GROMACS .gro file of C-alpha atoms in nm:
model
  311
    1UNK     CA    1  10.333  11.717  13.769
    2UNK     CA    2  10.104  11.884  14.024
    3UNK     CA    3   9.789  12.080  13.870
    4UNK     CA    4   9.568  12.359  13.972
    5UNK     CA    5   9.234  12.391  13.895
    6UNK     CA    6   9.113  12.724  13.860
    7UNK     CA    7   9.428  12.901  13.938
    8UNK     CA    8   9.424  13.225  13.882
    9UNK     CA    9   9.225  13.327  14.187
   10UNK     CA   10   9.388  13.450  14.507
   11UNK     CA   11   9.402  13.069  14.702
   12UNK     CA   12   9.504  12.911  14.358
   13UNK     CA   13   9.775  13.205  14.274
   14UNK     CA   14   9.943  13.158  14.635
   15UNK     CA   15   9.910  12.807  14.571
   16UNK     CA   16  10.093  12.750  14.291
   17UNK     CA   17  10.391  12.967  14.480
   18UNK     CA   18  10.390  12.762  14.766
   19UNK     CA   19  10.439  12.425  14.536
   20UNK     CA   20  10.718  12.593  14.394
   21UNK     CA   21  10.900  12.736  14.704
   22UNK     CA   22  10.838  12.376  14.865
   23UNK     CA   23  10.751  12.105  14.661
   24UNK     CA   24  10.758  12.090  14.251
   25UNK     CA   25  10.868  12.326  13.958
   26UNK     CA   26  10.657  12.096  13.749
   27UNK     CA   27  10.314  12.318  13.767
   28UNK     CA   28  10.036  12.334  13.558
   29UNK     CA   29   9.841  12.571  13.580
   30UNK     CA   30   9.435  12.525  13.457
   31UNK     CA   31   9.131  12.832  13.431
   32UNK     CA   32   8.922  12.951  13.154
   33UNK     CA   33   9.215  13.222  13.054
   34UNK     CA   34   9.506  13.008  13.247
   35UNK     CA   35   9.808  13.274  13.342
   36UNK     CA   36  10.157  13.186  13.466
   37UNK     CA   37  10.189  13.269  13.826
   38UNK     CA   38  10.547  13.114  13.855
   39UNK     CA   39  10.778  13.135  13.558
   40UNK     CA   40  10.808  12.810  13.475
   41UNK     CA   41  10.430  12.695  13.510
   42UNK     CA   42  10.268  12.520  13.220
   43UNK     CA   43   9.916  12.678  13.149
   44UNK     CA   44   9.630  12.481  12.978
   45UNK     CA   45   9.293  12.738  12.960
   46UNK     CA   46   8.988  12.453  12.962
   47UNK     CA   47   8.603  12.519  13.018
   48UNK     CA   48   8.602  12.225  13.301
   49UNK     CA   49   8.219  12.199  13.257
   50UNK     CA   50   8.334  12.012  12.934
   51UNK     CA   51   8.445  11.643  13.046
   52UNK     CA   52   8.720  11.587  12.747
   53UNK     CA   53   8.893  11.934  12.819
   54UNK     CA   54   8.882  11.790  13.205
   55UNK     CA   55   9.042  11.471  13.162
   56UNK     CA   56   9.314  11.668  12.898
   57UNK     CA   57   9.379  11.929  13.199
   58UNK     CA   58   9.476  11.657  13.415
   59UNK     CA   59   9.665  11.460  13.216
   60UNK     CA   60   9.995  11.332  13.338
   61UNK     CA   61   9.965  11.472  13.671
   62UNK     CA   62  10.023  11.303  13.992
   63UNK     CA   63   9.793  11.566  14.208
   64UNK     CA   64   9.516  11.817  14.101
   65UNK     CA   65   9.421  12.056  14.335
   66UNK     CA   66   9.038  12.181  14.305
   67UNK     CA   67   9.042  12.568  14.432
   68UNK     CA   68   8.819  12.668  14.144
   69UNK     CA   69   8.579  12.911  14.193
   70UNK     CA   70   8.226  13.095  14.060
   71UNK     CA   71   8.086  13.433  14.100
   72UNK     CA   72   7.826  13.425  14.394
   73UNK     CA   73   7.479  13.315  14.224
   74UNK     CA   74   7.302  12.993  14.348
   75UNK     CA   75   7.164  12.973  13.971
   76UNK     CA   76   7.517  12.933  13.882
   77UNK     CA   77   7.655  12.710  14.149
   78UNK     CA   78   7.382  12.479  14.101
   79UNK     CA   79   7.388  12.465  13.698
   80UNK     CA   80   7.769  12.429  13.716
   81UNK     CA   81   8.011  12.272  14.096
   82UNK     CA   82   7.825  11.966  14.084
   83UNK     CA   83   7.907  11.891  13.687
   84UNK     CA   84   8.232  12.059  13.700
   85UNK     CA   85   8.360  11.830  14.003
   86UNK     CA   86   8.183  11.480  13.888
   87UNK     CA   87   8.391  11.597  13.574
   88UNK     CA   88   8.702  11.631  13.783
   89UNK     CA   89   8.627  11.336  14.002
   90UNK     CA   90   8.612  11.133  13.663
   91UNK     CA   91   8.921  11.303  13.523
   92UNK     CA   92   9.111  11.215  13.804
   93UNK     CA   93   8.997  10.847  13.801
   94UNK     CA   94   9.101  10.794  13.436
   95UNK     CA   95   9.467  10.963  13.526
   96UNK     CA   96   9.534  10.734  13.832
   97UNK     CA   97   9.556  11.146  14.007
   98UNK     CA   98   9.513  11.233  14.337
   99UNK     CA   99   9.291  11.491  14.405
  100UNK     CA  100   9.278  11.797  14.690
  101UNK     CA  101   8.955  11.986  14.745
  102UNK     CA  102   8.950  12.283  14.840
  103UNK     CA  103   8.603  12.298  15.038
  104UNK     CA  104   8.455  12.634  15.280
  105UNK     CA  105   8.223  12.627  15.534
  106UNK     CA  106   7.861  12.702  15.355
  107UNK     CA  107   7.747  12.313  15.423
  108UNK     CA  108   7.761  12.367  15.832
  109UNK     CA  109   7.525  12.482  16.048
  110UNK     CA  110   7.491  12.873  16.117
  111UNK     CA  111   7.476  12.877  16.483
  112UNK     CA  112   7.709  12.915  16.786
  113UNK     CA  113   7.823  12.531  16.765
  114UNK     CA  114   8.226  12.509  16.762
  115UNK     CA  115   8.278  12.354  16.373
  116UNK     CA  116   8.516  12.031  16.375
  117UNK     CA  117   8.628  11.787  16.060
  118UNK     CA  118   8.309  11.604  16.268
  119UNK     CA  119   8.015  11.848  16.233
  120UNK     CA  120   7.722  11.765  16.063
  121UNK     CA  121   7.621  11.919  15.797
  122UNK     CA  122   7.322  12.130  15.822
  123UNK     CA  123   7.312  12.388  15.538
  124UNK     CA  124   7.141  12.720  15.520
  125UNK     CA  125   7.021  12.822  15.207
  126UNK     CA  126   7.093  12.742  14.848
  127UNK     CA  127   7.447  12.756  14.831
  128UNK     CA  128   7.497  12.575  15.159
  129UNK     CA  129   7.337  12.292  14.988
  130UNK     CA  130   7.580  12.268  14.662
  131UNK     CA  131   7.814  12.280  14.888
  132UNK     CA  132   7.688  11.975  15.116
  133UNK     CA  133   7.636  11.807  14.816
  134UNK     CA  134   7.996  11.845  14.675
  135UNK     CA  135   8.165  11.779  14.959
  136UNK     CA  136   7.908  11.451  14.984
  137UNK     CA  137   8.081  11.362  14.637
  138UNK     CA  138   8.431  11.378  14.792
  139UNK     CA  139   8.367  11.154  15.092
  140UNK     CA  140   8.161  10.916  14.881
  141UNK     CA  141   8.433  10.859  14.662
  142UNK     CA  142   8.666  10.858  14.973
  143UNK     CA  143   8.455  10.599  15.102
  144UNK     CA  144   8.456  10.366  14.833
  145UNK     CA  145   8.853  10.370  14.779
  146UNK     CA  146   8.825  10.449  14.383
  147UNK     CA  147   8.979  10.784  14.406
  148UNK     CA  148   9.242  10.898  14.643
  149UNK     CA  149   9.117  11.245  14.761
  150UNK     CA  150   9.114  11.456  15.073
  151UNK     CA  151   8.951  11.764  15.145
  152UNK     CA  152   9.143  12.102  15.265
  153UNK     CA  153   8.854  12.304  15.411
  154UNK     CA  154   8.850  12.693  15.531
  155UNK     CA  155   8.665  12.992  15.678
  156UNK     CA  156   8.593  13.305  15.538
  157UNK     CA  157   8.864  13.455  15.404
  158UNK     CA  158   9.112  13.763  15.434
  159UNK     CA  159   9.408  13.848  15.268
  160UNK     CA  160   9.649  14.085  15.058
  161UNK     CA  161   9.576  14.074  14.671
  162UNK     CA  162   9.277  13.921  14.489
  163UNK     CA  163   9.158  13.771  14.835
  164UNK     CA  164   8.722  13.838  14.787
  165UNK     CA  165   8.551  13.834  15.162
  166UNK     CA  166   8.303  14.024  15.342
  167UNK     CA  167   8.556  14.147  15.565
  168UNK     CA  168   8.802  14.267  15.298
  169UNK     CA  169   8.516  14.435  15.128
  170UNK     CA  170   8.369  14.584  15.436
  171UNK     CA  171   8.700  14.663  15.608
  172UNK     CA  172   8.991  14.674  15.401
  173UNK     CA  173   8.827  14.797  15.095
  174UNK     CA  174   8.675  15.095  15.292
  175UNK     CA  175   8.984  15.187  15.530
  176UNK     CA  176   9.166  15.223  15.136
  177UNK     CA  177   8.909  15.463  15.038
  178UNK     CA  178   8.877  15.675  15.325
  179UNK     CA  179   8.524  15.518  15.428
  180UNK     CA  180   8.436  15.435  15.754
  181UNK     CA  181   8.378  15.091  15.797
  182UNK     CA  182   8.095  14.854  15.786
  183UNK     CA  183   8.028  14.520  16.016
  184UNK     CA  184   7.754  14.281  15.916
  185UNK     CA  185   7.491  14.246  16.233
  186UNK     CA  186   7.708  14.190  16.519
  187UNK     CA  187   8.036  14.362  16.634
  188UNK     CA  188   8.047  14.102  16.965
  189UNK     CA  189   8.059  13.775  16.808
  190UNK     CA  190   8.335  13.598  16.779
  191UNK     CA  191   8.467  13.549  16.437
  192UNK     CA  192   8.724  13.296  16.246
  193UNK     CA  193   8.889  13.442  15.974
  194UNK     CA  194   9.217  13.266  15.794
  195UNK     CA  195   9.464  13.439  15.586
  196UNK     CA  196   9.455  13.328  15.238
  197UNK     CA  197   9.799  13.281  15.204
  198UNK     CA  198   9.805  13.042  15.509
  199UNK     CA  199   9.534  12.833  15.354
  200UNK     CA  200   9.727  12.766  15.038
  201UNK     CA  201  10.015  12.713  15.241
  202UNK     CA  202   9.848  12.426  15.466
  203UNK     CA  203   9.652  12.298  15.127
  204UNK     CA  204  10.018  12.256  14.972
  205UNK     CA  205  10.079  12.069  15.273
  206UNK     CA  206   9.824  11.815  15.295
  207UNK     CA  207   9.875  11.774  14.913
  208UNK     CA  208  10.206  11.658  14.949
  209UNK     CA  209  10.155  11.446  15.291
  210UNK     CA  210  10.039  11.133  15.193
  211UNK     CA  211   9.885  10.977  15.480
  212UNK     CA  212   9.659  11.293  15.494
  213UNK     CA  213   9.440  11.187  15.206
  214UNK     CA  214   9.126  11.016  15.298
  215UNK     CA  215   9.002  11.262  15.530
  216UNK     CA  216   8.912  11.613  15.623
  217UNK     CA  217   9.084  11.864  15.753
  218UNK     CA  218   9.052  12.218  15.883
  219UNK     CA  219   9.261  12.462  15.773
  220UNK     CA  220   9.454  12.661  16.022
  221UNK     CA  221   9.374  13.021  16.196
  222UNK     CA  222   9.488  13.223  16.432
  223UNK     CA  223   9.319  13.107  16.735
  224UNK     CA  224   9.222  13.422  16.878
  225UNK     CA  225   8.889  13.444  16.720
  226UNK     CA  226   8.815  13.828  16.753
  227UNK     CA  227   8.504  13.962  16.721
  228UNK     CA  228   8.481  14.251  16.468
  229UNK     CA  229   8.502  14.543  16.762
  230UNK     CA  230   8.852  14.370  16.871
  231UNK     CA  231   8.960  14.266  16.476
  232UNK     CA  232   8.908  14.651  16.391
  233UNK     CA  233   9.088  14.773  16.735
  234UNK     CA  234   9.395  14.559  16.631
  235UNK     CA  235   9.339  14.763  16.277
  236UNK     CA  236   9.311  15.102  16.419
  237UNK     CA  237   9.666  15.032  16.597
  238UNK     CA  238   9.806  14.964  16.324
  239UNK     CA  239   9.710  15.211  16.093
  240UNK     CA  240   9.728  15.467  16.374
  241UNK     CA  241   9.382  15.577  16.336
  242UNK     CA  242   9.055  15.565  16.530
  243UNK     CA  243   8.912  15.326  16.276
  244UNK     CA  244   8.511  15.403  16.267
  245UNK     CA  245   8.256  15.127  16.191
  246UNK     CA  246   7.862  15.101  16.162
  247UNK     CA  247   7.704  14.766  16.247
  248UNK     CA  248   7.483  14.715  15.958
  249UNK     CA  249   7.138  14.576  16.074
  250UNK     CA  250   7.001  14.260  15.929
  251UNK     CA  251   6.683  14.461  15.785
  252UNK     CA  252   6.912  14.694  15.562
  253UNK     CA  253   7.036  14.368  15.402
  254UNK     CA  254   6.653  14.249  15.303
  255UNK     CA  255   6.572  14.586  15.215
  256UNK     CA  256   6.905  14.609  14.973
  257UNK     CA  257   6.793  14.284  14.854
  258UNK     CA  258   6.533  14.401  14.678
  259UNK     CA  259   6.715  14.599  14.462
  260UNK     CA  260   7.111  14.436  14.450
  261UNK     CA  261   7.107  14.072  14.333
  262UNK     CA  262   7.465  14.047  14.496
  263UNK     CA  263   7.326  14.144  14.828
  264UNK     CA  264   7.031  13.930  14.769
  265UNK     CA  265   7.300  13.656  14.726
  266UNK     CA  266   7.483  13.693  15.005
  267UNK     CA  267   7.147  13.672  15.284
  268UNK     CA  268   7.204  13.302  15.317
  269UNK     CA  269   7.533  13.344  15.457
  270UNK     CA  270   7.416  13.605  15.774
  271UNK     CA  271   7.316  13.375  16.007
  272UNK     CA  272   7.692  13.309  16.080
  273UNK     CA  273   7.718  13.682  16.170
  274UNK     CA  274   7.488  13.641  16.440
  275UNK     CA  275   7.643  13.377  16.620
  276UNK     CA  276   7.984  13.332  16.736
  277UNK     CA  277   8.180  13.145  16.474
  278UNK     CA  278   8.474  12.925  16.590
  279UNK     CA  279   8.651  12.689  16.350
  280UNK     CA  280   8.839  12.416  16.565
  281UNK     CA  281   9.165  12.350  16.349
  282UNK     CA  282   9.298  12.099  16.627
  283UNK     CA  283   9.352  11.844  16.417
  284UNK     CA  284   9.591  12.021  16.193
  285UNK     CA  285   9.776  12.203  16.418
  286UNK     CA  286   9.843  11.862  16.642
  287UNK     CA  287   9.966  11.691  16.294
  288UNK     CA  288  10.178  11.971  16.192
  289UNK     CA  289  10.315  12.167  16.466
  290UNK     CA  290  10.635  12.313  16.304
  291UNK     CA  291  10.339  12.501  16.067
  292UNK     CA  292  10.365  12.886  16.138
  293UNK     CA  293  10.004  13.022  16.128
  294UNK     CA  294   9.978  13.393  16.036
  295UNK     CA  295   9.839  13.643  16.354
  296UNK     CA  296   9.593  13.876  16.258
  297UNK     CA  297   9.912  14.192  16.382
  298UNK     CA  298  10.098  14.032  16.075
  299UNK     CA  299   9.824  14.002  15.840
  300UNK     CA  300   9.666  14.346  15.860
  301UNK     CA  301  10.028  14.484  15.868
  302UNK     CA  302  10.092  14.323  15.545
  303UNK     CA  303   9.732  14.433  15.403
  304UNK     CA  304   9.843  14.777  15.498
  305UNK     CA  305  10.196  14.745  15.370
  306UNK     CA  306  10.011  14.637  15.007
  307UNK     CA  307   9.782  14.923  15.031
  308UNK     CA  308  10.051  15.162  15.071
  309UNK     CA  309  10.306  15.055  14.814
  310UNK     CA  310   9.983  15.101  14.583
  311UNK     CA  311  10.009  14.709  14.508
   0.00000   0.00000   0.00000
């Protein structure tokens, strides 16, 4: 039995069909309102903030993979990651399990530093610091050889589906609605952006590699790293339209602050937009070369593909 936690999201959905194209029919599949994704999934819905429903959820399971997410208020994140995951990390102990985390980038630095499995953390912000502190919990129990864990860890996102980024929402969203599109502070900075489906591909991976666990591991991108003037060229070719964009200015974020809690939210995570952000996923690629990472030509032709079938 191999379990996902919080599965009904886009990494966790993709997930679950990658462990049955690959690896296991034997899926369960865990969230507040726990769907089938494959047909022969088992669900179990659980609040994992309670411990009991935790330990039930992973019952009988040789790996549980942690993708689980929460909408984007610090409040929230610090109230309920670190209780859900000491839950999980407990769980997991009491079922002999193996766990997989499924970590992102908020506990680095926001600079122009090139981001390893090595970088110390530096966090920016609220967020940034659950984060730290999560991933902290991980290693710790890493480090003390009572859990067997390892931790999958990825950029921001983009992707066909239910995948939730800045760039979907900036780009993708707005190219579907006729809306000329928007670039948070810098159109020349280099950016790293992995598809979602390749992340839950490569987290399926590790998962079932055992001499993976005990460590961390970038997840692979294409290793291109455009910045948003070249990402959107490579759109406008595609769609066969002069794609327009507007940099939005840092200033119009603080002033929208004032009156949009989500964009108040997301002013911790700028800094990144400012800098050039490259994600070194040596490591993975050197350990699993026959892995096929998605180019950006495939993955906005398959965003526009979705968008056109009405999907």
């Amino acid at each position: 039995m191999q379990t996902i936690l919080g599965a009904n999201g886009q990494i966790g959905e993709e997930l679950a069909r990658e462990l049955k194209r690959n690896f296991t029919s034997d899926i369960r599949i865990v969230s507040r309102n726990a769907q089938k994704v494959n047909d022969t999934d088992e669900v179990f819905s659980a609040d994992l903030s309670i411990r009991e429903k935790a330990i039930e959820a992973v019952k009988g399971s040789e790996i549980a993979y942690f993708t689980l997410g929460l909408p984007i208020s610090s409040d929230l994140w610090e109230k309920q990651f670190p209780l859900i995951l000491r839950n999980v990390i407990e769980a997991c102990k009491i079922n002999g399990t193996k766990l997989v985390f499924f970590d992102n980038t908020y506990m680095y630095p926001q600079d122009d530093r090139v981001l390893t499995e090595k970088t110390a953390f530096g966090p920016v912000g609220r967020k940034g610091r659950v984060r730290r502190e999560m991933a902290e919990m991980i290693l710790k129990e890493i480090e003390s050889g009572e859990l067997e864990a390892v931790i999958c860890r990825a950029p921001e996102f983009y992707g066909p589906g239910k995948t939730q980024s800045i760039t979907n929402t900036l780009v993708f969203n707005n190219i579907k609605e006729g809306k000329k599109l928007k670039v948070p502070l810098s159109d020349h900075k280099k950016r790293s952006l992995i598809w979602t489906p390749d992340a839950s591909r490569a987290t399926a991976l590790i998962g079932n590699t055992p001499n993976a666990y005990g460590q961390t591991w970038h997840l692979p991108v294409d290793k291109s790293h455009p910045t948003y003037h070249e990402f959107i060229r490579i759109a406008s070719g595609i769609y066969g339209v002069d794609l327009k964009y507007s940099v939005i200015p840092k200033f119009f974020f603080k002033i929208g602050s004032l009156f949009n809690q989500r964009v108040k939210e997301l002013l911790e995570l700028l800094p990144r937009y400012e800098h050039d952000n490259i994600f070194d996923d040596s490591k993975f690629r050197n350990r699993f070369p026959e892995f096929k990472v998605t180019t950006y030509k495939e993955g906005i032709h398959q965003i526009k593909g979705e968008q056109f079938s009405g999907k």
